[in-house]
Amino acid sequence: MRALLREALGRPALLALALGSPLAAGAGAVVRAWFLARGIQAAFLEAAPPADLLPYAVGAAGSTAVLALARGLATAGGGALAAEVKAAVRQRLAARVAAAGPERLGEPPARVAMALSDAVEGLDGFFRGYLPALAEAAAVPLGILVLVAGFEPLSALVLLVTAPLIPLFMVLIGRWAEGVTARQWRALFALGAYFADALKGMATLRVFGAEGRARKTLERLAEDHRLATLRVLRVAFLSALVLELLATLSTAIVAVEVGLRLLAGRLGYLEAFFVLLLAPEYFGPLRALGAQFHPARSAQDAAATLARLNAAPLPRPAPACPPGTPPGLVLQGVRFRYPRGGGGLEGADLAVGPGELVTLVGPSGAGKSTLFKLVLGFLDPDAGTICLNRRPVRPDRFAYLPQTPFLFPGTLRENLLLASPQADRAALRRALERSGLDEVVARLPSGLETPVGEGGLGLSAGERQRLALARAFLKRPEAVLLDEPTAHLDEESEARVLAGILALRDEGVPVLAIAHRPALIGAADRVVRLERGRRLAGEAERAV
Amino acid sequence: MRSSAGPLLGAVLASALTVLAGVGLMATASTLLATAALHPPLYRLMLLVTGVRFFGTSRGFFRYLERLLAHDATFRYLARLRTRLFAALIPRVPAAARGLASGRLQERLIGDVGRLESVPVRLLVPLGAALAVLAAVGLGLGRLHPGLGAVFGLGFLVATVPIPALGYLTAVRLGPRRGALSEELRQAAGELAEGLPELLVYGEAGGRVRALGELARRQARLERQEAALFALGEALLELAAGAVLVGLFWIGAEAIRQGDFPARWLPAVVLSGFAAFEAARPLPQAGVLLAEAGAAWRRIGTLIALPDPAPEPARPRSRPRRHDLELRGAWVGYPGASEAVLRGADLALPERRQLWLAGPSGSGKSTVAWTWLRFLLPQRGEARLGGSPIAALEGTEARRALVYLDPHPVVFFGTVRENLRVADPEADEEALWRALEAALLAERVRRLPAGLDTPLGPGGVVLSGGEARRLAIARAVLKNAPVWLLDEPTEGLDGSTERALLRRLAELLRGRSALWISHRPLPGLGLPRYRLEGGRVRRA
């Protein structure tokens, strides 16, 4: 929350507008109440002629204009503040995500994406609604209280006693309602989930002639949900009753109290009527603040998520490579422990020379993936050095084929050019040929312009691997890392991808692959086993 | 299904009464003060004191009623909307609205349904209440003095028509741009997060961060515009309320000078008109809701207006005894698509025979199955079941002899038992276990916390891809149909599971007809292979 407030303080003009305008509106309402009270007194008790009433009417109209302007500015200012803060938070978070890399964030990608879109959006209510309401609730009732105390202390006392009850009740009720609605939310969720599944599974339902039954189930679930929810709401909405009662009853008590004292002649009409007019202005901001309880709570949750991600560690500067390090990819005494335990490396040594294909084998959990993340620079080793051609590694010096290469929504060409935006036609053609992607492209009616990814053509696992290979050929990296590139492929596709990998190696690039399948292991120049003890058994095993 | 009209009307009434109780409170309270100022005997005040207390307490009661009734109306409307929509979509899914089976289109539909179901209540209750208050207070003031009624009515109408219209226009003008922009932002965020390894490796992360920042700034600009327009509406509403206040004061003062009504009523006249404005406050938001609901309605409307891809025959033939399946020079396409997927395809699946249909993804392999399932009909040529054209059969009749294994098996929200009984609502305990046994899933279900009654899906047990597939097979076994259409039955399974499942399926299907659709080889089955390419089938 503190970070968010700092963000708002960085925009003092908007902040002043968002916080100051509600106060101006409150002041406008008070001034208008006075003009009105005075005017009515003049018309009713003094039977003043129109000319004498005119100043009060003009005063009330003028203060209305101030009030309207201030209300408008409050809405515009709060909205602008929320918009600017969200944009800034988004930009900063995106930069942090990119700087930290996928592994240091400590959250799965889907959660990171949610944080960037939904969590940031969750801040909206805090700046647009809660902050202005808080400023108004903090200052306006207090101002009115002081004002009333100046000429009518007893009414001020009534106001003072009843005021804190409203936000207190609203928070209590808000908390309680949260629990209740959470339970009801599950019932609604069941209904929603069944609706979604029934749509998704319509083919299945129709195959079994069950579409009519599904419709009935949907009807029954909705009715169940309605009855269950109404039972709960009957109790939950008592809160609305209590609140409404507090606010209106307090006004009623003030009215009767000043009325009786007026009758007894202890109070003038102007003062009494002025107090009555001020009572709604006094309670209004408090009720408005209570209504902001929920947005404020969700903004708090969102802020916690964002703070966690923004605190993700950045890459540490890597130590220089020891003199005499050979060219190629060289790991020396690499140690790594996950902060939360589980897996890791305890002194790994490995060298992959230029033009060499080394496959890494070993049981799952032996640390193969961890080693890849370290080599790519997505994690920092606790000790040891990782060098590529005698310089510390950085992600952008590699080509990398994960198990399921990511397809960016866009055309096939855009996905390829990611690897090398300036690639010319000849380079593109060569990459297509050597990766075997040209066969895939030839089958597509729109060729390289075919849209892929979400909303486009879903490429098969083998086609994706060939695309990733083509990216690798385009980039001309200093080394290539492959994470089980043939895991999901049929034999035909596997053979083609394998040929591509060997072609890459033959260009003189060090290639390191994680593999389970025999074909890739068989094609390796060297096979290295990562032991359970998380120590690399050097270069013990040789390929047959 | 229960109609929502009753509770809706009740909510409108309760909402109007809530505002009117506030009007009553301010009117009696100010009359109390005005009367007290004239120092009458105390008993003359007692009725007014009672009135103040009555309105002070009744308002909470009305508010309670309003909220309860409004929610009841919403839930009733929700039930009706969902079931009607579902019924309308039945013939159109999966063939006409193909995207609905998965992904974005479904997400959007469900979002739209969510937006729509609360709208009638959130729109009609404030609108109805505003009109009721306008009528009640306007007529009341008008009877005292026509000028008062006119000022109030005019101010209130400004608040109920042009100001919500401004909200509506703002939402109509900026809403779609805002929606598109936030969709773009969501996508950019997804690409950055999910594609981060590739982006870092290819040195593109910085560019993506800048692009996302640019989108965020554009969104901020749009939101500021929107906020400014809403602010204008709010300021106008405040001006209208203030104008009514001053107008009632001015005309009221003149009226008491003329002796139209007692002078001590003046404060009540001014304050009741002002308090009635509470009913107009939710209206600018109602304009925005109306715009959003309109967009949601249009999207849902286009979906249910899709042509039925397989209309039922006027005079259906009775179901044939045999169940050989055939395509004869069939041209089959999807509504709205320019090109047919099958272009003169021939394929025959005689009784008790099995074949493997291969072909690249997108070539129309599933379309063959869907045509035989009568989810869509050939535009030219013919699809036949047991010698009869499928078009002449009723859909449910045509599907009676067939089961279909979806490439993405669906686990319905509900228990294991409910999931199995999709196939046969009457199946007894023994039949269910036999089917689970046959699908190699009995062991797993026995180990579940509540056996057959274990809830599946989010909040319950989440089945793996392989287990979901076996659940689908158990369903198919329960139906005990002579013809099986298996669409990519090993998709997403790893080597050993794939082989075990294929072996089991081969045993189950002995003596039945089966169409195996797969782009991958099906080791150990030794089936005759057909290949679908360019919209035609050829023997490979």
mmCIF file of N, CA and C in Angstrom, chain B residues 213-307:
data_model
loop_
_atom_site.group_PDB
_atom_site.id
_atom_site.type_symbol
_atom_site.label_atom_id
_atom_site.label_comp_id
_atom_site.label_asym_id
_atom_site.label_seq_id
_atom_site.Cartn_x
_atom_site.Cartn_y
_atom_site.Cartn_z
ATOM 1 N N GLY B 213 4.055 -0.803 -22.294
ATOM 2 C CA GLY B 213 3.984 0.514 -21.667
ATOM 3 C C GLY B 213 3.180 1.479 -22.525
ATOM 4 N N GLU B 214 3.389 1.380 -23.831
ATOM 5 C CA GLU B 214 2.664 2.269 -24.757
ATOM 6 C C GLU B 214 1.158 1.987 -24.690
ATOM 7 N N LEU B 215 0.802 0.699 -24.653
ATOM 8 C CA LEU B 215 -0.613 0.326 -24.521
ATOM 9 C C LEU B 215 -1.179 0.870 -23.210
ATOM 10 N N ALA B 216 -0.395 0.740 -22.140
ATOM 11 C CA ALA B 216 -0.867 1.206 -20.833
ATOM 12 C C ALA B 216 -1.107 2.711 -20.868
ATOM 13 N N ARG B 217 -0.214 3.435 -21.549
ATOM 14 C CA ARG B 217 -0.399 4.893 -21.625
ATOM 15 C C ARG B 217 -1.634 5.251 -22.444
ATOM 16 N N ARG B 218 -1.845 4.484 -23.543
ATOM 17 C CA ARG B 218 -3.040 4.759 -24.357
ATOM 18 C C ARG B 218 -4.306 4.492 -23.548
ATOM 19 N N GLN B 219 -4.266 3.424 -22.759
ATOM 20 C CA GLN B 219 -5.429 3.113 -21.938
ATOM 21 C C GLN B 219 -5.676 4.240 -20.926
ATOM 22 N N ALA B 220 -4.578 4.739 -20.350
ATOM 23 C CA ALA B 220 -4.721 5.810 -19.359
ATOM 24 C C ALA B 220 -5.362 7.045 -19.991
ATOM 25 N N ARG B 221 -4.926 7.365 -21.224
ATOM 26 C CA ARG B 221 -5.508 8.539 -21.904
ATOM 27 C C ARG B 221 -7.005 8.355 -22.087
ATOM 28 N N LEU B 222 -7.378 7.149 -22.528
ATOM 29 C CA LEU B 222 -8.791 6.865 -22.776
ATOM 30 C C LEU B 222 -9.588 6.938 -21.474
ATOM 31 N N GLU B 223 -9.021 6.413 -20.420
ATOM 32 C CA GLU B 223 -9.733 6.413 -19.137
ATOM 33 C C GLU B 223 -9.896 7.832 -18.600
ATOM 34 N N ARG B 224 -8.909 8.673 -18.874
ATOM 35 C CA ARG B 224 -9.042 10.069 -18.428
ATOM 36 C C ARG B 224 -10.181 10.752 -19.173
ATOM 37 N N GLN B 225 -10.254 10.478 -20.478
ATOM 38 C CA GLN B 225 -11.358 11.039 -21.273
ATOM 39 C C GLN B 225 -12.702 10.604 -20.709
ATOM 40 N N GLU B 226 -12.762 9.294 -20.440
ATOM 41 C CA GLU B 226 -13.997 8.716 -19.943
ATOM 42 C C GLU B 226 -14.376 9.358 -18.611
ATOM 43 N N ALA B 227 -13.373 9.481 -17.727
ATOM 44 C CA ALA B 227 -13.637 10.061 -16.411
ATOM 45 C C ALA B 227 -14.137 11.499 -16.561
ATOM 46 N N ALA B 228 -13.563 12.233 -17.528
ATOM 47 C CA ALA B 228 -13.975 13.624 -17.722
ATOM 48 C C ALA B 228 -15.440 13.689 -18.144
ATOM 49 N N LEU B 229 -15.859 12.755 -19.023
ATOM 50 C CA LEU B 229 -17.247 12.763 -19.474
ATOM 51 C C LEU B 229 -18.208 12.378 -18.349
ATOM 52 N N PHE B 230 -17.792 11.379 -17.554
ATOM 53 C CA PHE B 230 -18.635 11.015 -16.413
ATOM 54 C C PHE B 230 -18.727 12.183 -15.436
ATOM 55 N N ALA B 231 -17.605 12.883 -15.274
ATOM 56 C CA ALA B 231 -17.570 14.025 -14.360
ATOM 57 C C ALA B 231 -18.558 15.089 -14.823
ATOM 58 N N LEU B 232 -18.632 15.269 -16.139
ATOM 59 C CA LEU B 232 -19.571 16.242 -16.686
ATOM 60 C C LEU B 232 -21.001 15.864 -16.291
ATOM 61 N N GLY B 233 -21.334 14.568 -16.436
ATOM 62 C CA GLY B 233 -22.661 14.092 -16.069
ATOM 63 C C GLY B 233 -22.955 14.354 -14.600
ATOM 64 N N GLU B 234 -21.954 14.085 -13.770
ATOM 65 C CA GLU B 234 -22.152 14.260 -12.344
ATOM 66 C C GLU B 234 -22.389 15.732 -11.992
ATOM 67 N N ALA B 235 -21.581 16.597 -12.615
ATOM 68 C CA ALA B 235 -21.722 18.036 -12.352
ATOM 69 C C ALA B 235 -23.100 18.519 -12.800
ATOM 70 N N LEU B 236 -23.561 18.034 -13.967
ATOM 71 C CA LEU B 236 -24.874 18.444 -14.467
ATOM 72 C C LEU B 236 -25.995 18.003 -13.527
ATOM 73 N N LEU B 237 -25.835 16.783 -12.978
ATOM 74 C CA LEU B 237 -26.840 16.269 -12.049
ATOM 75 C C LEU B 237 -26.906 17.171 -10.815
ATOM 76 N N GLU B 238 -25.739 17.547 -10.315
ATOM 77 C CA GLU B 238 -25.640 18.405 -9.133
ATOM 78 C C GLU B 238 -26.280 19.762 -9.446
ATOM 79 N N LEU B 239 -26.036 20.281 -10.658
ATOM 80 C CA LEU B 239 -26.621 21.561 -11.070
ATOM 81 C C LEU B 239 -28.140 21.471 -11.139
ATOM 82 N N ALA B 240 -28.633 20.344 -11.699
ATOM 83 C CA ALA B 240 -30.076 20.181 -11.817
ATOM 84 C C ALA B 240 -30.716 20.159 -10.434
ATOM 85 N N ALA B 241 -30.077 19.406 -9.500
ATOM 86 C CA ALA B 241 -30.619 19.325 -8.146
ATOM 87 C C ALA B 241 -30.635 20.711 -7.502
ATOM 88 N N GLY B 242 -29.532 21.463 -7.671
ATOM 89 C CA GLY B 242 -29.438 22.795 -7.088
ATOM 90 C C GLY B 242 -30.461 23.743 -7.700
ATOM 91 N N ALA B 243 -30.671 23.616 -9.024
ATOM 92 C CA ALA B 243 -31.634 24.487 -9.706
ATOM 93 C C ALA B 243 -33.032 24.225 -9.173
ATOM 94 N N VAL B 244 -33.365 22.955 -8.949
ATOM 95 C CA VAL B 244 -34.683 22.623 -8.401
ATOM 96 C C VAL B 244 -34.834 23.232 -7.003
ATOM 97 N N LEU B 245 -33.753 23.097 -6.216
ATOM 98 C CA LEU B 245 -33.775 23.628 -4.853
ATOM 99 C C LEU B 245 -34.069 25.132 -4.851
ATOM 100 N N VAL B 246 -33.300 25.867 -5.651
ATOM 101 C CA VAL B 246 -33.460 27.323 -5.691
ATOM 102 C C VAL B 246 -34.814 27.692 -6.304
ATOM 103 N N GLY B 247 -35.197 26.960 -7.353
ATOM 104 C CA GLY B 247 -36.471 27.241 -8.024
ATOM 105 C C GLY B 247 -37.651 27.041 -7.083
ATOM 106 N N LEU B 248 -37.641 25.917 -6.328
ATOM 107 C CA LEU B 248 -38.735 25.652 -5.394
ATOM 108 C C LEU B 248 -38.793 26.741 -4.330
ATOM 109 N N PHE B 249 -37.609 27.164 -3.891
ATOM 110 C CA PHE B 249 -37.558 28.228 -2.873
ATOM 111 C C PHE B 249 -38.188 29.504 -3.409
ATOM 112 N N TRP B 250 -37.802 29.887 -4.606
ATOM 113 C CA TRP B 250 -38.255 31.149 -5.187
ATOM 114 C C TRP B 250 -39.751 31.125 -5.445
ATOM 115 N N ILE B 251 -40.214 30.055 -6.116
ATOM 116 C CA ILE B 251 -41.636 29.970 -6.443
ATOM 117 C C ILE B 251 -42.468 29.772 -5.178
ATOM 118 N N GLY B 252 -41.931 28.974 -4.247
ATOM 119 C CA GLY B 252 -42.630 28.729 -2.985
ATOM 120 C C GLY B 252 -42.811 30.010 -2.190
ATOM 121 N N ALA B 253 -41.764 30.848 -2.149
ATOM 122 C CA ALA B 253 -41.832 32.114 -1.413
ATOM 123 C C ALA B 253 -42.926 33.000 -2.014
ATOM 124 N N GLU B 254 -42.974 33.015 -3.338
ATOM 125 C CA GLU B 254 -44.005 33.795 -4.034
ATOM 126 C C GLU B 254 -45.406 33.246 -3.694
ATOM 127 N N ALA B 255 -45.499 31.908 -3.674
ATOM 128 C CA ALA B 255 -46.802 31.271 -3.435
ATOM 129 C C ALA B 255 -47.318 31.580 -2.031
ATOM 130 N N ILE B 256 -46.409 31.578 -1.036
ATOM 131 C CA ILE B 256 -46.933 31.870 0.314
ATOM 132 C C ILE B 256 -47.305 33.343 0.437
ATOM 133 N N ARG B 257 -46.616 34.185 -0.324
ATOM 134 C CA ARG B 257 -47.026 35.595 -0.321
ATOM 135 C C ARG B 257 -48.424 35.729 -0.869
ATOM 136 N N GLN B 258 -48.720 34.880 -1.910
ATOM 137 C CA GLN B 258 -50.071 34.902 -2.488
ATOM 138 C C GLN B 258 -51.065 34.164 -1.608
ATOM 139 N N GLY B 259 -50.578 33.493 -0.566
ATOM 140 C CA GLY B 259 -51.485 32.754 0.301
ATOM 141 C C GLY B 259 -51.963 31.447 -0.299
ATOM 142 N N ASP B 260 -51.195 30.847 -1.255
ATOM 143 C CA ASP B 260 -51.620 29.580 -1.867
ATOM 144 C C ASP B 260 -51.589 28.434 -0.869
ATOM 145 N N PHE B 261 -50.659 28.477 0.069
ATOM 146 C CA PHE B 261 -50.630 27.465 1.138
ATOM 147 C C PHE B 261 -49.936 28.102 2.338
ATOM 148 N N PRO B 262 -50.125 27.488 3.534
ATOM 149 C CA PRO B 262 -49.575 28.110 4.741
ATOM 150 C C PRO B 262 -48.069 28.283 4.653
ATOM 151 N N ALA B 263 -47.584 29.393 5.227
ATOM 152 C CA ALA B 263 -46.169 29.734 5.120
ATOM 153 C C ALA B 263 -45.286 28.676 5.747
ATOM 154 N N ARG B 264 -45.772 28.007 6.802
ATOM 155 C CA ARG B 264 -44.886 27.055 7.475
ATOM 156 C C ARG B 264 -44.638 25.784 6.647
ATOM 157 N N TRP B 265 -45.323 25.665 5.512
ATOM 158 C CA TRP B 265 -45.054 24.513 4.647
ATOM 159 C C TRP B 265 -43.854 24.742 3.720
ATOM 160 N N LEU B 266 -43.435 25.999 3.652
ATOM 161 C CA LEU B 266 -42.375 26.310 2.671
ATOM 162 C C LEU B 266 -41.120 25.432 2.832
ATOM 163 N N PRO B 267 -40.582 25.303 4.064
ATOM 164 C CA PRO B 267 -39.365 24.474 4.179
ATOM 165 C C PRO B 267 -39.603 23.058 3.680
ATOM 166 N N ALA B 268 -40.764 22.466 3.997
ATOM 167 C CA ALA B 268 -41.051 21.089 3.567
ATOM 168 C C ALA B 268 -41.104 20.999 2.046
ATOM 169 N N VAL B 269 -41.703 22.025 1.429
ATOM 170 C CA VAL B 269 -41.791 22.027 -0.042
ATOM 171 C C VAL B 269 -40.402 21.998 -0.653
ATOM 172 N N VAL B 270 -39.532 22.881 -0.160
ATOM 173 C CA VAL B 270 -38.184 22.969 -0.741
ATOM 174 C C VAL B 270 -37.408 21.672 -0.506
ATOM 175 N N LEU B 271 -37.477 21.174 0.743
ATOM 176 C CA LEU B 271 -36.651 20.004 1.070
ATOM 177 C C LEU B 271 -37.167 18.712 0.446
ATOM 178 N N SER B 272 -38.497 18.574 0.285
ATOM 179 C CA SER B 272 -38.978 17.305 -0.286
ATOM 180 C C SER B 272 -38.555 17.205 -1.746
ATOM 181 N N GLY B 273 -38.615 18.298 -2.473
ATOM 182 C CA GLY B 273 -38.163 18.254 -3.862
ATOM 183 C C GLY B 273 -36.695 17.898 -3.948
ATOM 184 N N PHE B 274 -35.916 18.447 -3.021
ATOM 185 C CA PHE B 274 -34.482 18.192 -3.036
ATOM 186 C C PHE B 274 -34.189 16.738 -2.659
ATOM 187 N N ALA B 275 -34.893 16.239 -1.622
ATOM 188 C CA ALA B 275 -34.636 14.862 -1.168
ATOM 189 C C ALA B 275 -35.026 13.855 -2.235
ATOM 190 N N ALA B 276 -36.045 14.222 -3.066
ATOM 191 C CA ALA B 276 -36.494 13.296 -4.105
ATOM 192 C C ALA B 276 -35.408 13.050 -5.148
ATOM 193 N N PHE B 277 -34.457 13.965 -5.228
ATOM 194 C CA PHE B 277 -33.393 13.807 -6.216
ATOM 195 C C PHE B 277 -32.510 12.588 -5.961
ATOM 196 N N GLU B 278 -32.612 12.039 -4.765
ATOM 197 C CA GLU B 278 -31.854 10.828 -4.473
ATOM 198 C C GLU B 278 -32.169 9.753 -5.511
ATOM 199 N N ALA B 279 -33.431 9.740 -5.995
ATOM 200 C CA ALA B 279 -33.834 8.717 -6.957
ATOM 201 C C ALA B 279 -33.123 8.880 -8.292
ATOM 202 N N ALA B 280 -32.647 10.092 -8.581
ATOM 203 C CA ALA B 280 -32.012 10.325 -9.886
ATOM 204 C C ALA B 280 -30.520 10.002 -9.856
ATOM 205 N N ARG B 281 -29.941 9.851 -8.654
ATOM 206 C CA ARG B 281 -28.483 9.699 -8.577
ATOM 207 C C ARG B 281 -27.932 8.457 -9.268
ATOM 208 N N PRO B 282 -28.625 7.293 -9.202
ATOM 209 C CA PRO B 282 -28.038 6.131 -9.887
ATOM 210 C C PRO B 282 -28.206 6.167 -11.406
ATOM 211 N N LEU B 283 -28.916 7.158 -11.939
ATOM 212 C CA LEU B 283 -29.278 7.084 -13.358
ATOM 213 C C LEU B 283 -28.107 7.262 -14.337
ATOM 214 N N PRO B 284 -27.135 8.161 -14.081
ATOM 215 C CA PRO B 284 -26.025 8.242 -15.041
ATOM 216 C C PRO B 284 -25.355 6.878 -15.236
ATOM 217 N N GLN B 285 -25.221 6.119 -14.137
ATOM 218 C CA GLN B 285 -24.626 4.791 -14.226
ATOM 219 C C GLN B 285 -25.516 3.861 -15.042
ATOM 220 N N ALA B 286 -26.834 4.064 -14.938
ATOM 221 C CA ALA B 286 -27.770 3.222 -15.686
ATOM 222 C C ALA B 286 -27.540 3.378 -17.187
ATOM 223 N N GLY B 287 -27.195 4.592 -17.619
ATOM 224 C CA GLY B 287 -26.906 4.805 -19.041
ATOM 225 C C GLY B 287 -25.722 3.972 -19.489
ATOM 226 N N VAL B 288 -24.691 3.923 -18.661
ATOM 227 C CA VAL B 288 -23.507 3.129 -18.987
ATOM 228 C C VAL B 288 -23.867 1.655 -19.078
ATOM 229 N N LEU B 289 -24.664 1.198 -18.092
ATOM 230 C CA LEU B 289 -25.079 -0.210 -18.078
ATOM 231 C C LEU B 289 -25.838 -0.566 -19.342
ATOM 232 N N LEU B 290 -26.715 0.331 -19.733
ATOM 233 C CA LEU B 290 -27.539 0.085 -20.911
ATOM 234 C C LEU B 290 -26.645 -0.123 -22.132
ATOM 235 N N ALA B 291 -25.612 0.704 -22.252
ATOM 236 C CA ALA B 291 -24.708 0.582 -23.396
ATOM 237 C C ALA B 291 -23.979 -0.752 -23.359
ATOM 238 N N GLU B 292 -23.496 -1.128 -22.178
ATOM 239 C CA GLU B 292 -22.757 -2.388 -22.078
ATOM 240 C C GLU B 292 -23.665 -3.569 -22.370
ATOM 241 N N ALA B 293 -24.875 -3.506 -21.830
ATOM 242 C CA ALA B 293 -25.812 -4.597 -22.046
ATOM 243 C C ALA B 293 -26.164 -4.708 -23.522
ATOM 244 N N GLY B 294 -26.292 -3.550 -24.187
ATOM 245 C CA GLY B 294 -26.612 -3.572 -25.616
ATOM 246 C C GLY B 294 -25.542 -4.306 -26.401
ATOM 247 N N ALA B 295 -24.280 -4.013 -26.101
ATOM 248 C CA ALA B 295 -23.182 -4.668 -26.824
ATOM 249 C C ALA B 295 -23.211 -6.170 -26.554
ATOM 250 N N ALA B 296 -23.456 -6.550 -25.285
ATOM 251 C CA ALA B 296 -23.485 -7.971 -24.941
ATOM 252 C C ALA B 296 -24.635 -8.670 -25.665
ATOM 253 N N TRP B 297 -25.797 -8.005 -25.706
ATOM 254 C CA TRP B 297 -26.958 -8.575 -26.392
ATOM 255 C C TRP B 297 -26.664 -8.822 -27.856
ATOM 256 N N ARG B 298 -26.025 -7.834 -28.498
ATOM 257 C CA ARG B 298 -25.756 -7.978 -29.930
ATOM 258 C C ARG B 298 -24.840 -9.169 -30.184
ATOM 259 N N ARG B 299 -23.812 -9.327 -29.329
ATOM 260 C CA ARG B 299 -22.889 -10.451 -29.544
ATOM 261 C C ARG B 299 -23.600 -11.779 -29.356
ATOM 262 N N ILE B 300 -24.435 -11.872 -28.308
ATOM 263 C CA ILE B 300 -25.162 -13.121 -28.079
ATOM 264 C C ILE B 300 -26.157 -13.349 -29.205
ATOM 265 N N GLY B 301 -26.770 -12.244 -29.653
ATOM 266 C CA GLY B 301 -27.741 -12.343 -30.746
ATOM 267 C C GLY B 301 -27.131 -12.940 -32.002
ATOM 268 N N THR B 302 -25.933 -12.504 -32.369
ATOM 269 C CA THR B 302 -25.323 -13.046 -33.591
ATOM 270 C C THR B 302 -25.044 -14.528 -33.429
ATOM 271 N N LEU B 303 -24.764 -14.927 -32.190
ATOM 272 C CA LEU B 303 -24.447 -16.335 -31.948
ATOM 273 C C LEU B 303 -25.687 -17.198 -32.133
ATOM 274 N N ILE B 304 -26.826 -16.780 -31.545
ATOM 275 C CA ILE B 304 -27.998 -17.642 -31.657
ATOM 276 C C ILE B 304 -28.716 -17.437 -32.994
ATOM 277 N N ALA B 305 -28.263 -16.435 -33.764
ATOM 278 C CA ALA B 305 -28.856 -16.270 -35.093
ATOM 279 C C ALA B 305 -28.106 -17.095 -36.137
ATOM 280 N N LEU B 306 -27.043 -17.777 -35.719
ATOM 281 C CA LEU B 306 -26.323 -18.620 -36.677
ATOM 282 C C LEU B 306 -27.288 -19.662 -37.233
ATOM 283 N N PRO B 307 -27.176 -19.967 -38.522
ATOM 284 C CA PRO B 307 -28.112 -20.955 -39.067
ATOM 285 C C PRO B 307 -27.882 -22.329 -38.437
#
